[in-house]
mmCIF file of N, CA, C and O in Angstrom:
data_model
loop_
_atom_site.group_PDB
_atom_site.id
_atom_site.type_symbol
_atom_site.label_atom_id
_atom_site.label_comp_id
_atom_site.label_asym_id
_atom_site.label_seq_id
_atom_site.Cartn_x
_atom_site.Cartn_y
_atom_site.Cartn_z
ATOM 1 N N MET A 1 -7.127 19.932 2.174
ATOM 2 C CA MET A 1 -7.332 18.501 2.191
ATOM 3 C C MET A 1 -7.164 18.025 3.622
ATOM 4 O O MET A 1 -6.213 18.374 4.294
ATOM 5 N N SER A 2 -8.075 17.227 4.089
ATOM 6 C CA SER A 2 -7.996 16.725 5.453
ATOM 7 C C SER A 2 -7.225 15.408 5.477
ATOM 8 O O SER A 2 -7.186 14.673 4.500
ATOM 9 N N MET A 3 -6.608 15.133 6.591
ATOM 10 C CA MET A 3 -5.834 13.909 6.730
ATOM 11 C C MET A 3 -6.780 12.725 6.912
ATOM 12 O O MET A 3 -7.729 12.810 7.691
ATOM 13 N N PRO A 4 -6.530 11.615 6.180
ATOM 14 C CA PRO A 4 -7.425 10.466 6.332
ATOM 15 C C PRO A 4 -7.234 9.823 7.700
ATOM 16 O O PRO A 4 -6.154 9.882 8.278
ATOM 17 N N GLY A 5 -8.293 9.210 8.183
ATOM 18 C CA GLY A 5 -8.217 8.521 9.457
ATOM 19 C C GLY A 5 -7.427 7.229 9.328
ATOM 20 O O GLY A 5 -7.177 6.731 8.228
ATOM 21 N N ILE A 6 -7.028 6.681 10.437
ATOM 22 C CA ILE A 6 -6.250 5.449 10.434
ATOM 23 C C ILE A 6 -7.041 4.307 9.824
ATOM 24 O O ILE A 6 -6.479 3.440 9.164
ATOM 25 N N ASP A 7 -8.369 4.320 9.981
ATOM 26 C CA ASP A 7 -9.194 3.274 9.382
ATOM 27 C C ASP A 7 -9.086 3.295 7.861
ATOM 28 O O ASP A 7 -9.020 2.249 7.224
ATOM 29 N N THR A 8 -9.053 4.480 7.277
ATOM 30 C CA THR A 8 -8.923 4.607 5.826
ATOM 31 C C THR A 8 -7.582 4.071 5.364
ATOM 32 O O THR A 8 -7.493 3.343 4.375
ATOM 33 N N VAL A 9 -6.519 4.424 6.065
ATOM 34 C CA VAL A 9 -5.175 3.965 5.702
ATOM 35 C C VAL A 9 -5.079 2.449 5.838
ATOM 36 O O VAL A 9 -4.555 1.763 4.964
ATOM 37 N N LEU A 10 -5.603 1.911 6.940
ATOM 38 C CA LEU A 10 -5.545 0.460 7.145
ATOM 39 C C LEU A 10 -6.389 -0.283 6.126
ATOM 40 O O LEU A 10 -5.977 -1.345 5.635
ATOM 41 N N ALA A 11 -7.549 0.251 5.766
ATOM 42 C CA ALA A 11 -8.385 -0.393 4.755
ATOM 43 C C ALA A 11 -7.684 -0.403 3.413
ATOM 44 O O ALA A 11 -7.718 -1.401 2.688
ATOM 45 N N SER A 12 -7.003 0.674 3.093
ATOM 46 C CA SER A 12 -6.249 0.741 1.837
ATOM 47 C C SER A 12 -5.119 -0.281 1.836
ATOM 48 O O SER A 12 -4.905 -0.990 0.853
ATOM 49 N N ALA A 13 -4.413 -0.372 2.937
ATOM 50 C CA ALA A 13 -3.313 -1.333 3.045
ATOM 51 C C ALA A 13 -3.838 -2.759 2.971
ATOM 52 O O ALA A 13 -3.248 -3.616 2.305
ATOM 53 N N HIS A 14 -4.952 -3.011 3.626
ATOM 54 C CA HIS A 14 -5.542 -4.350 3.601
ATOM 55 C C HIS A 14 -5.958 -4.722 2.184
ATOM 56 O O HIS A 14 -5.758 -5.856 1.748
ATOM 57 N N GLY A 15 -6.527 -3.777 1.456
ATOM 58 C CA GLY A 15 -6.927 -4.030 0.072
ATOM 59 C C GLY A 15 -5.738 -4.372 -0.803
ATOM 60 O O GLY A 15 -5.789 -5.302 -1.608
ATOM 61 N N ARG A 16 -4.635 -3.634 -0.630
ATOM 62 C CA ARG A 16 -3.422 -3.930 -1.409
ATOM 63 C C ARG A 16 -2.868 -5.295 -1.028
ATOM 64 O O ARG A 16 -2.446 -6.069 -1.874
ATOM 65 N N TYR A 17 -2.877 -5.600 0.262
ATOM 66 C CA TYR A 17 -2.341 -6.877 0.721
ATOM 67 C C TYR A 17 -3.178 -8.036 0.196
ATOM 68 O O TYR A 17 -2.644 -9.041 -0.262
ATOM 69 N N ALA A 18 -4.489 -7.901 0.234
ATOM 70 C CA ALA A 18 -5.372 -8.964 -0.250
ATOM 71 C C ALA A 18 -5.197 -9.168 -1.741
ATOM 72 O O ALA A 18 -5.175 -10.301 -2.225
ATOM 73 N N ALA A 19 -5.039 -8.087 -2.490
ATOM 74 C CA ALA A 19 -4.880 -8.196 -3.941
ATOM 75 C C ALA A 19 -3.550 -8.847 -4.295
ATOM 76 O O ALA A 19 -3.474 -9.657 -5.214
ATOM 77 N N LYS A 20 -2.495 -8.515 -3.571
ATOM 78 C CA LYS A 20 -1.184 -9.077 -3.860
ATOM 79 C C LYS A 20 -0.970 -10.411 -3.169
ATOM 80 O O LYS A 20 -0.127 -11.181 -3.565
ATOM 81 N N GLY A 21 -1.719 -10.667 -2.115
ATOM 82 C CA GLY A 21 -1.544 -11.890 -1.341
ATOM 83 C C GLY A 21 -1.778 -13.142 -2.162
ATOM 84 O O GLY A 21 -1.085 -14.141 -2.001
ATOM 85 N N ASN A 22 -2.748 -13.111 -3.054
ATOM 86 C CA ASN A 22 -3.027 -14.284 -3.881
ATOM 87 C C ASN A 22 -1.854 -14.618 -4.775
ATOM 88 O O ASN A 22 -1.504 -15.776 -4.954
ATOM 89 N N ALA A 23 -1.212 -13.609 -5.341
ATOM 90 C CA ALA A 23 -0.059 -13.856 -6.208
ATOM 91 C C ALA A 23 1.130 -14.371 -5.402
ATOM 92 O O ALA A 23 1.844 -15.269 -5.833
ATOM 93 N N ALA A 24 1.350 -13.814 -4.225
ATOM 94 C CA ALA A 24 2.483 -14.239 -3.403
ATOM 95 C C ALA A 24 2.283 -15.645 -2.873
ATOM 96 O O ALA A 24 3.229 -16.416 -2.760
ATOM 97 N N ASN A 25 1.048 -16.005 -2.540
ATOM 98 C CA ASN A 25 0.775 -17.326 -2.010
ATOM 99 C C ASN A 25 0.792 -18.402 -3.087
ATOM 100 O O ASN A 25 0.777 -19.581 -2.788
ATOM 101 N N ALA A 26 0.814 -18.011 -4.346
ATOM 102 C CA ALA A 26 0.819 -18.975 -5.432
ATOM 103 C C ALA A 26 2.131 -19.744 -5.494
ATOM 104 O O ALA A 26 2.183 -20.835 -6.032
ATOM 105 N N ASN A 27 3.219 -19.187 -4.948
ATOM 106 C CA ASN A 27 4.514 -19.844 -4.999
ATOM 107 C C ASN A 27 5.121 -19.926 -3.597
ATOM 108 O O ASN A 27 6.075 -19.227 -3.292
ATOM 109 N N PRO A 28 4.588 -20.803 -2.745
ATOM 110 C CA PRO A 28 5.133 -20.914 -1.384
ATOM 111 C C PRO A 28 6.505 -21.578 -1.355
ATOM 112 O O PRO A 28 7.146 -21.621 -0.315
ATOM 113 N N ALA A 29 6.980 -22.092 -2.499
ATOM 114 C CA ALA A 29 8.289 -22.734 -2.546
ATOM 115 C C ALA A 29 9.414 -21.713 -2.468
ATOM 116 O O ALA A 29 10.560 -22.091 -2.275
ATOM 117 N N ASN A 30 9.112 -20.437 -2.629
ATOM 118 C CA ASN A 30 10.137 -19.402 -2.581
ATOM 119 C C ASN A 30 9.866 -18.438 -1.421
ATOM 120 O O ASN A 30 9.382 -17.327 -1.621
ATOM 121 N N PRO A 31 10.199 -18.872 -0.199
ATOM 122 C CA PRO A 31 9.890 -18.032 0.967
ATOM 123 C C PRO A 31 10.671 -16.720 0.995
ATOM 124 O O PRO A 31 10.189 -15.724 1.524
ATOM 125 N N ALA A 32 11.870 -16.683 0.392
ATOM 126 C CA ALA A 32 12.642 -15.433 0.382
ATOM 127 C C ALA A 32 11.934 -14.372 -0.445
ATOM 128 O O ALA A 32 11.890 -13.200 -0.061
ATOM 129 N N ALA A 33 11.359 -14.769 -1.581
ATOM 130 C CA ALA A 33 10.633 -13.822 -2.425
ATOM 131 C C ALA A 33 9.371 -13.344 -1.714
ATOM 132 O O ALA A 33 9.016 -12.164 -1.799
ATOM 133 N N MET A 34 8.689 -14.258 -1.025
ATOM 134 C CA MET A 34 7.487 -13.877 -0.285
ATOM 135 C C MET A 34 7.843 -12.919 0.847
ATOM 136 O O MET A 34 7.118 -11.951 1.104
ATOM 137 N N THR A 35 8.962 -13.174 1.519
ATOM 138 C CA THR A 35 9.402 -12.315 2.610
ATOM 139 C C THR A 35 9.732 -10.922 2.084
ATOM 140 O O THR A 35 9.362 -9.921 2.688
ATOM 141 N N ARG A 36 10.403 -10.858 0.930
ATOM 142 C CA ARG A 36 10.744 -9.560 0.335
ATOM 143 C C ARG A 36 9.479 -8.797 -0.042
ATOM 144 O O ARG A 36 9.371 -7.596 0.202
ATOM 145 N N GLU A 37 8.530 -9.491 -0.648
ATOM 146 C CA GLU A 37 7.271 -8.859 -1.053
ATOM 147 C C GLU A 37 6.531 -8.300 0.169
ATOM 148 O O GLU A 37 6.029 -7.180 0.144
ATOM 149 N N ASN A 38 6.483 -9.067 1.238
ATOM 150 C CA ASN A 38 5.822 -8.603 2.467
ATOM 151 C C ASN A 38 6.542 -7.408 3.071
ATOM 152 O O ASN A 38 5.906 -6.470 3.559
ATOM 153 N N ALA A 39 7.872 -7.432 3.034
ATOM 154 C CA ALA A 39 8.650 -6.309 3.562
ATOM 155 C C ALA A 39 8.402 -5.049 2.739
ATOM 156 O O ALA A 39 8.265 -3.953 3.289
ATOM 157 N N GLU A 40 8.333 -5.190 1.409
ATOM 158 C CA GLU A 40 8.062 -4.034 0.552
ATOM 159 C C GLU A 40 6.649 -3.507 0.766
ATOM 160 O O GLU A 40 6.426 -2.298 0.744
ATOM 161 N N GLN A 41 5.708 -4.397 0.986
ATOM 162 C CA GLN A 41 4.334 -3.961 1.266
ATOM 163 C C GLN A 41 4.277 -3.179 2.575
ATOM 164 O O GLN A 41 3.581 -2.164 2.676
ATOM 165 N N PHE A 42 5.009 -3.653 3.577
ATOM 166 C CA PHE A 42 5.056 -2.941 4.852
ATOM 167 C C PHE A 42 5.642 -1.548 4.657
ATOM 168 O O PHE A 42 5.107 -0.559 5.177
ATOM 169 N N GLU A 43 6.733 -1.459 3.901
ATOM 170 C CA GLU A 43 7.349 -0.157 3.649
ATOM 171 C C GLU A 43 6.396 0.756 2.879
ATOM 172 O O GLU A 43 6.307 1.947 3.163
ATOM 173 N N ALA A 44 5.667 0.209 1.919
ATOM 174 C CA ALA A 44 4.712 1.010 1.149
ATOM 175 C C ALA A 44 3.609 1.564 2.047
ATOM 176 O O ALA A 44 3.202 2.727 1.904
ATOM 177 N N VAL A 45 3.128 0.765 2.989
ATOM 178 C CA VAL A 45 2.102 1.240 3.926
ATOM 179 C C VAL A 45 2.676 2.354 4.804
ATOM 180 O O VAL A 45 2.025 3.385 5.032
ATOM 181 N N PHE A 46 3.894 2.178 5.280
ATOM 182 C CA PHE A 46 4.541 3.211 6.096
ATOM 183 C C PHE A 46 4.697 4.503 5.298
ATOM 184 O O PHE A 46 4.357 5.598 5.780
ATOM 185 N N LEU A 47 5.218 4.388 4.063
ATOM 186 C CA LEU A 47 5.415 5.569 3.233
ATOM 187 C C LEU A 47 4.086 6.242 2.903
ATOM 188 O O LEU A 47 3.995 7.473 2.892
ATOM 189 N N ASN A 48 3.061 5.449 2.636
ATOM 190 C CA ASN A 48 1.746 6.008 2.345
ATOM 191 C C ASN A 48 1.249 6.834 3.523
ATOM 192 O O ASN A 48 0.771 7.959 3.356
ATOM 193 N N THR A 49 1.369 6.304 4.714
ATOM 194 C CA THR A 49 0.938 7.021 5.920
ATOM 195 C C THR A 49 1.746 8.309 6.099
ATOM 196 O O THR A 49 1.189 9.371 6.392
ATOM 197 N N MET A 50 3.042 8.217 5.875
ATOM 198 C CA MET A 50 3.906 9.380 6.020
ATOM 199 C C MET A 50 3.557 10.441 4.966
ATOM 200 O O MET A 50 3.437 11.631 5.288
ATOM 201 N N PHE A 51 3.355 10.019 3.723
ATOM 202 C CA PHE A 51 3.032 10.970 2.662
ATOM 203 C C PHE A 51 1.652 11.588 2.856
ATOM 204 O O PHE A 51 1.460 12.764 2.570
ATOM 205 N N GLN A 52 0.680 10.793 3.312
ATOM 206 C CA GLN A 52 -0.656 11.339 3.562
ATOM 207 C C GLN A 52 -0.564 12.474 4.580
ATOM 208 O O GLN A 52 -1.197 13.515 4.414
ATOM 209 N N THR A 53 0.220 12.264 5.614
ATOM 210 C CA THR A 53 0.401 13.285 6.636
ATOM 211 C C THR A 53 1.127 14.495 6.062
ATOM 212 O O THR A 53 0.749 15.643 6.320
ATOM 213 N N MET A 54 2.157 14.238 5.267
ATOM 214 C CA MET A 54 2.947 15.319 4.700
ATOM 215 C C MET A 54 2.111 16.172 3.731
ATOM 216 O O MET A 54 2.148 17.393 3.783
ATOM 217 N N PHE A 55 1.342 15.519 2.859
ATOM 218 C CA PHE A 55 0.566 16.244 1.870
ATOM 219 C C PHE A 55 -0.708 16.861 2.441
ATOM 220 O O PHE A 55 -1.329 17.706 1.798
ATOM 221 N N ALA A 56 -1.095 16.476 3.649
ATOM 222 C CA ALA A 56 -2.300 17.028 4.265
ATOM 223 C C ALA A 56 -2.159 18.519 4.520
ATOM 224 O O ALA A 56 -3.140 19.243 4.536
ATOM 225 N N GLY A 57 -0.953 18.988 4.686
ATOM 226 C CA GLY A 57 -0.727 20.397 4.977
ATOM 227 C C GLY A 57 -0.672 21.282 3.752
ATOM 228 O O GLY A 57 -0.569 22.502 3.875
ATOM 229 N N LEU A 58 -0.739 20.712 2.551
ATOM 230 C CA LEU A 58 -0.668 21.519 1.345
ATOM 231 C C LEU A 58 -1.978 22.254 1.095
ATOM 232 O O LEU A 58 -3.051 21.770 1.455
ATOM 233 N N GLU A 59 -1.876 23.387 0.460
ATOM 234 C CA GLU A 59 -3.063 24.158 0.134
ATOM 235 C C GLU A 59 -3.846 23.459 -0.969
ATOM 236 O O GLU A 59 -3.299 22.682 -1.752
ATOM 237 N N GLU A 60 -5.130 23.762 -1.046
ATOM 238 C CA GLU A 60 -5.968 23.230 -2.116
ATOM 239 C C GLU A 60 -5.483 23.789 -3.445
ATOM 240 O O GLU A 60 -4.952 24.889 -3.512
ATOM 241 N N GLY A 61 -5.698 23.026 -4.513
ATOM 242 C CA GLY A 61 -5.289 23.475 -5.837
ATOM 243 C C GLY A 61 -3.971 22.850 -6.212
ATOM 244 O O GLY A 61 -3.551 21.835 -5.655
ATOM 245 N N GLY A 62 -3.295 23.420 -7.164
ATOM 246 C CA GLY A 62 -2.012 22.891 -7.604
ATOM 247 C C GLY A 62 -2.170 21.504 -8.201
ATOM 248 O O GLY A 62 -3.083 21.251 -8.986
ATOM 249 N N THR A 63 -1.323 20.609 -7.826
ATOM 250 C CA THR A 63 -1.337 19.239 -8.346
ATOM 251 C C THR A 63 -2.655 18.549 -8.048
ATOM 252 O O THR A 63 -3.165 17.803 -8.871
ATOM 253 N N TRP A 64 -3.213 18.789 -6.875
ATOM 254 C CA TRP A 64 -4.419 18.084 -6.455
ATOM 255 C C TRP A 64 -5.688 18.632 -7.097
ATOM 256 O O TRP A 64 -6.676 17.933 -7.209
ATOM 257 N N GLY A 65 -5.668 19.878 -7.479
ATOM 258 C CA GLY A 65 -6.901 20.498 -7.950
ATOM 259 C C GLY A 65 -7.736 20.937 -6.752
ATOM 260 O O GLY A 65 -7.356 20.733 -5.604
ATOM 261 N N SER A 66 -8.874 21.528 -7.023
ATOM 262 C CA SER A 66 -9.709 21.979 -5.914
ATOM 263 C C SER A 66 -11.158 21.524 -6.073
ATOM 264 O O SER A 66 -12.021 21.990 -5.359
ATOM 265 N N ASP A 67 -11.397 20.619 -7.000
ATOM 266 C CA ASP A 67 -12.746 20.107 -7.201
ATOM 267 C C ASP A 67 -13.118 19.118 -6.112
ATOM 268 O O ASP A 67 -12.293 18.719 -5.291
ATOM 269 N N SER A 68 -14.373 18.676 -6.164
ATOM 270 C CA SER A 68 -14.868 17.775 -5.120
ATOM 271 C C SER A 68 -14.169 16.417 -5.134
ATOM 272 O O SER A 68 -14.073 15.767 -4.120
ATOM 273 N N GLY A 69 -13.668 15.961 -6.269
ATOM 274 C CA GLY A 69 -13.014 14.661 -6.346
ATOM 275 C C GLY A 69 -11.522 14.692 -6.091
ATOM 276 O O GLY A 69 -10.857 13.666 -6.132
ATOM 277 N N SER A 70 -10.990 15.869 -5.812
ATOM 278 C CA SER A 70 -9.539 15.989 -5.661
ATOM 279 C C SER A 70 -9.008 15.179 -4.483
ATOM 280 O O SER A 70 -7.891 14.664 -4.534
ATOM 281 N N GLU A 71 -9.801 15.046 -3.435
ATOM 282 C CA GLU A 71 -9.349 14.290 -2.265
ATOM 283 C C GLU A 71 -9.145 12.815 -2.605
ATOM 284 O O GLU A 71 -8.170 12.193 -2.194
ATOM 285 N N ALA A 72 -10.052 12.254 -3.387
ATOM 286 C CA ALA A 72 -9.919 10.848 -3.796
ATOM 287 C C ALA A 72 -8.708 10.660 -4.700
ATOM 288 O O ALA A 72 -7.925 9.711 -4.522
ATOM 289 N N TRP A 73 -8.547 11.552 -5.654
ATOM 290 C CA TRP A 73 -7.422 11.426 -6.578
ATOM 291 C C TRP A 73 -6.091 11.640 -5.866
ATOM 292 O O TRP A 73 -5.106 10.961 -6.160
ATOM 293 N N SER A 74 -6.041 12.568 -4.926
ATOM 294 C CA SER A 74 -4.786 12.807 -4.207
ATOM 295 C C SER A 74 -4.402 11.583 -3.387
ATOM 296 O O SER A 74 -3.224 11.228 -3.321
ATOM 297 N N GLY A 75 -5.394 10.916 -2.791
ATOM 298 C CA GLY A 75 -5.105 9.698 -2.036
ATOM 299 C C GLY A 75 -4.535 8.596 -2.918
ATOM 300 O O GLY A 75 -3.588 7.900 -2.541
ATOM 301 N N MET A 76 -5.090 8.459 -4.121
ATOM 302 C CA MET A 76 -4.578 7.437 -5.053
ATOM 303 C C MET A 76 -3.183 7.784 -5.533
ATOM 304 O O MET A 76 -2.326 6.900 -5.663
ATOM 305 N N LEU A 77 -2.939 9.069 -5.791
ATOM 306 C CA LEU A 77 -1.616 9.486 -6.244
ATOM 307 C C LEU A 77 -0.571 9.247 -5.163
ATOM 308 O O LEU A 77 0.514 8.721 -5.428
ATOM 309 N N VAL A 78 -0.901 9.597 -3.939
ATOM 310 C CA VAL A 78 0.026 9.377 -2.829
ATOM 311 C C VAL A 78 0.292 7.886 -2.645
ATOM 312 O O VAL A 78 1.427 7.468 -2.392
ATOM 313 N N GLU A 79 -0.732 7.056 -2.793
ATOM 314 C CA GLU A 79 -0.553 5.609 -2.685
ATOM 315 C C GLU A 79 0.402 5.097 -3.765
ATOM 316 O O GLU A 79 1.276 4.272 -3.493
ATOM 317 N N GLN A 80 0.261 5.603 -4.974
ATOM 318 C CA GLN A 80 1.156 5.193 -6.055
ATOM 319 C C GLN A 80 2.582 5.684 -5.809
ATOM 320 O O GLN A 80 3.549 4.978 -6.105
ATOM 321 N N TYR A 81 2.733 6.893 -5.271
ATOM 322 C CA TYR A 81 4.066 7.370 -4.891
ATOM 323 C C TYR A 81 4.707 6.388 -3.915
ATOM 324 O O TYR A 81 5.868 5.980 -4.085
ATOM 325 N N ALA A 82 3.961 6.009 -2.895
ATOM 326 C CA ALA A 82 4.492 5.108 -1.863
ATOM 327 C C ALA A 82 4.855 3.753 -2.457
ATOM 328 O O ALA A 82 5.934 3.214 -2.169
ATOM 329 N N ASN A 83 3.984 3.175 -3.281
ATOM 330 C CA ASN A 83 4.263 1.871 -3.886
ATOM 331 C C ASN A 83 5.481 1.930 -4.799
ATOM 332 O O ASN A 83 6.327 1.028 -4.779
ATOM 333 N N THR A 84 5.579 2.980 -5.607
ATOM 334 C CA THR A 84 6.700 3.117 -6.539
ATOM 335 C C THR A 84 8.012 3.265 -5.797
ATOM 336 O O THR A 84 9.009 2.621 -6.144
ATOM 337 N N ILE A 85 8.030 4.087 -4.766
ATOM 338 C CA ILE A 85 9.261 4.287 -3.993
ATOM 339 C C ILE A 85 9.657 2.992 -3.286
ATOM 340 O O ILE A 85 10.834 2.616 -3.270
ATOM 341 N N ALA A 86 8.705 2.276 -2.710
ATOM 342 C CA ALA A 86 9.009 1.021 -2.019
ATOM 343 C C ALA A 86 9.563 -0.016 -2.999
ATOM 344 O O ALA A 86 10.529 -0.723 -2.687
ATOM 345 N N LYS A 87 8.973 -0.122 -4.191
ATOM 346 C CA LYS A 87 9.441 -1.090 -5.191
ATOM 347 C C LYS A 87 10.814 -0.727 -5.746
ATOM 348 O O LYS A 87 11.571 -1.600 -6.162
ATOM 349 N N ALA A 88 11.143 0.568 -5.760
ATOM 350 C CA ALA A 88 12.417 1.032 -6.307
ATOM 351 C C ALA A 88 13.550 0.991 -5.286
ATOM 352 O O ALA A 88 14.642 1.460 -5.562
ATOM 353 N N GLY A 89 13.315 0.433 -4.139
ATOM 354 C CA GLY A 89 14.363 0.340 -3.128
ATOM 355 C C GLY A 89 14.005 1.041 -1.840
ATOM 356 O O GLY A 89 14.604 0.796 -0.807
ATOM 357 N N GLY A 90 13.037 1.934 -1.912
ATOM 358 C CA GLY A 90 12.518 2.574 -0.711
ATOM 359 C C GLY A 90 13.542 3.377 0.060
ATOM 360 O O GLY A 90 14.516 3.878 -0.487
ATOM 361 N N ILE A 91 13.315 3.450 1.344
ATOM 362 C CA ILE A 91 14.189 4.213 2.237
ATOM 363 C C ILE A 91 14.910 3.294 3.228
ATOM 364 O O ILE A 91 15.459 3.762 4.210
ATOM 365 N N GLY A 92 14.879 2.002 2.970
ATOM 366 C CA GLY A 92 15.619 1.054 3.790
ATOM 367 C C GLY A 92 14.785 0.275 4.788
ATOM 368 O O GLY A 92 15.303 -0.635 5.441
ATOM 369 N N ILE A 93 13.526 0.610 4.914
ATOM 370 C CA ILE A 93 12.682 -0.096 5.878
ATOM 371 C C ILE A 93 12.470 -1.540 5.449
ATOM 372 O O ILE A 93 12.542 -2.459 6.268
ATOM 373 N N ALA A 94 12.218 -1.764 4.157
ATOM 374 C CA ALA A 94 11.961 -3.126 3.666
ATOM 375 C C ALA A 94 13.169 -4.027 3.905
ATOM 376 O O ALA A 94 13.012 -5.196 4.263
ATOM 377 N N ASP A 95 14.368 -3.491 3.726
ATOM 378 C CA ASP A 95 15.577 -4.288 3.958
ATOM 379 C C ASP A 95 15.665 -4.734 5.419
ATOM 380 O O ASP A 95 15.960 -5.897 5.706
ATOM 381 N N ALA A 96 15.409 -3.805 6.331
ATOM 382 C CA ALA A 96 15.467 -4.130 7.759
ATOM 383 C C ALA A 96 14.369 -5.122 8.141
ATOM 384 O O ALA A 96 14.620 -6.072 8.893
ATOM 385 N N VAL A 97 13.165 -4.922 7.609
ATOM 386 C CA VAL A 97 12.061 -5.833 7.919
ATOM 387 C C VAL A 97 12.355 -7.218 7.359
ATOM 388 O O VAL A 97 12.125 -8.230 8.039
ATOM 389 N N GLN A 98 12.883 -7.290 6.142
ATOM 390 C CA GLN A 98 13.206 -8.588 5.551
ATOM 391 C C GLN A 98 14.265 -9.315 6.379
ATOM 392 O O GLN A 98 14.145 -10.516 6.631
ATOM 393 N N ARG A 99 15.289 -8.608 6.817
ATOM 394 C CA ARG A 99 16.324 -9.234 7.661
ATOM 395 C C ARG A 99 15.713 -9.813 8.926
ATOM 396 O O ARG A 99 16.026 -10.940 9.332
ATOM 397 N N GLU A 100 14.831 -9.042 9.559
ATOM 398 C CA GLU A 100 14.195 -9.508 10.796
ATOM 399 C C GLU A 100 13.284 -10.706 10.543
ATOM 400 O O GLU A 100 13.270 -11.660 11.322
ATOM 401 N N LEU A 101 12.520 -10.666 9.455
ATOM 402 C CA LEU A 101 11.634 -11.790 9.136
ATOM 403 C C LEU A 101 12.434 -13.062 8.867
ATOM 404 O O LEU A 101 12.080 -14.143 9.350
ATOM 405 N N LEU A 102 13.512 -12.934 8.105
ATOM 406 C CA LEU A 102 14.354 -14.105 7.823
ATOM 407 C C LEU A 102 15.003 -14.629 9.092
ATOM 408 O O LEU A 102 15.097 -15.841 9.310
ATOM 409 N N SER A 103 15.437 -13.721 9.962
ATOM 410 C CA SER A 103 16.023 -14.125 11.238
ATOM 411 C C SER A 103 15.011 -14.872 12.100
ATOM 412 O O SER A 103 15.325 -15.907 12.703
ATOM 413 N N LEU A 104 13.779 -14.363 12.134
ATOM 414 C CA LEU A 104 12.732 -15.029 12.900
ATOM 415 C C LEU A 104 12.398 -16.404 12.313
ATOM 416 O O LEU A 104 12.147 -17.359 13.054
ATOM 417 N N GLN A 105 12.417 -16.525 10.996
ATOM 418 C CA GLN A 105 12.139 -17.807 10.365
ATOM 419 C C GLN A 105 13.230 -18.817 10.670
ATOM 420 O O GLN A 105 12.969 -19.994 10.918
ATOM 421 N N GLU A 106 14.497 -18.361 10.659
ATOM 422 C CA GLU A 106 15.606 -19.254 10.980
ATOM 423 C C GLU A 106 15.533 -19.703 12.431
ATOM 424 O O GLU A 106 15.759 -20.875 12.733
ATOM 425 N N THR A 107 15.194 -18.797 13.327
ATOM 426 C CA THR A 107 15.096 -19.132 14.750
ATOM 427 C C THR A 107 13.959 -20.098 14.982
ATOM 428 O O THR A 107 14.080 -21.042 15.779
ATOM 429 N N ALA A 108 12.844 -19.908 14.293
ATOM 430 C CA ALA A 108 11.679 -20.788 14.456
ATOM 431 C C ALA A 108 11.955 -22.178 13.894
ATOM 432 O O ALA A 108 11.405 -23.163 14.360
ATOM 433 N N GLY A 109 12.835 -22.263 12.889
ATOM 434 C CA GLY A 109 13.145 -23.545 12.269
ATOM 435 C C GLY A 109 14.107 -24.401 13.061
ATOM 436 O O GLY A 109 14.317 -25.564 12.762
ATOM 437 N N GLN A 110 14.714 -23.871 14.098
ATOM 438 C CA GLN A 110 15.715 -24.623 14.872
ATOM 439 C C GLN A 110 15.070 -25.462 15.953
ATOM 440 O O GLN A 110 14.073 -25.291 16.456
#
């Protein structure tokens, strides 16, 4: 399996952001929830990129299969791994990003 280009990763992240952006923008009265959602999305994109790189070195077959569609399915599976891990608490990136975003919002409000 070849590693996807940065354009593929960014397009995937943009698609997820656009799909979730409408739901997050529906309630602008809760900026803390929006900030958390954005931080988790950022962590999911980071994890997706990291996992794509990590799984690129695996041999064909196994979980991914070796058929012509295995590359597409492996990309979707890795994306779901990243989203699930980020939503379940992640590796701490979302917490740090949320703290920084809230700090920047407080500084901008002064």
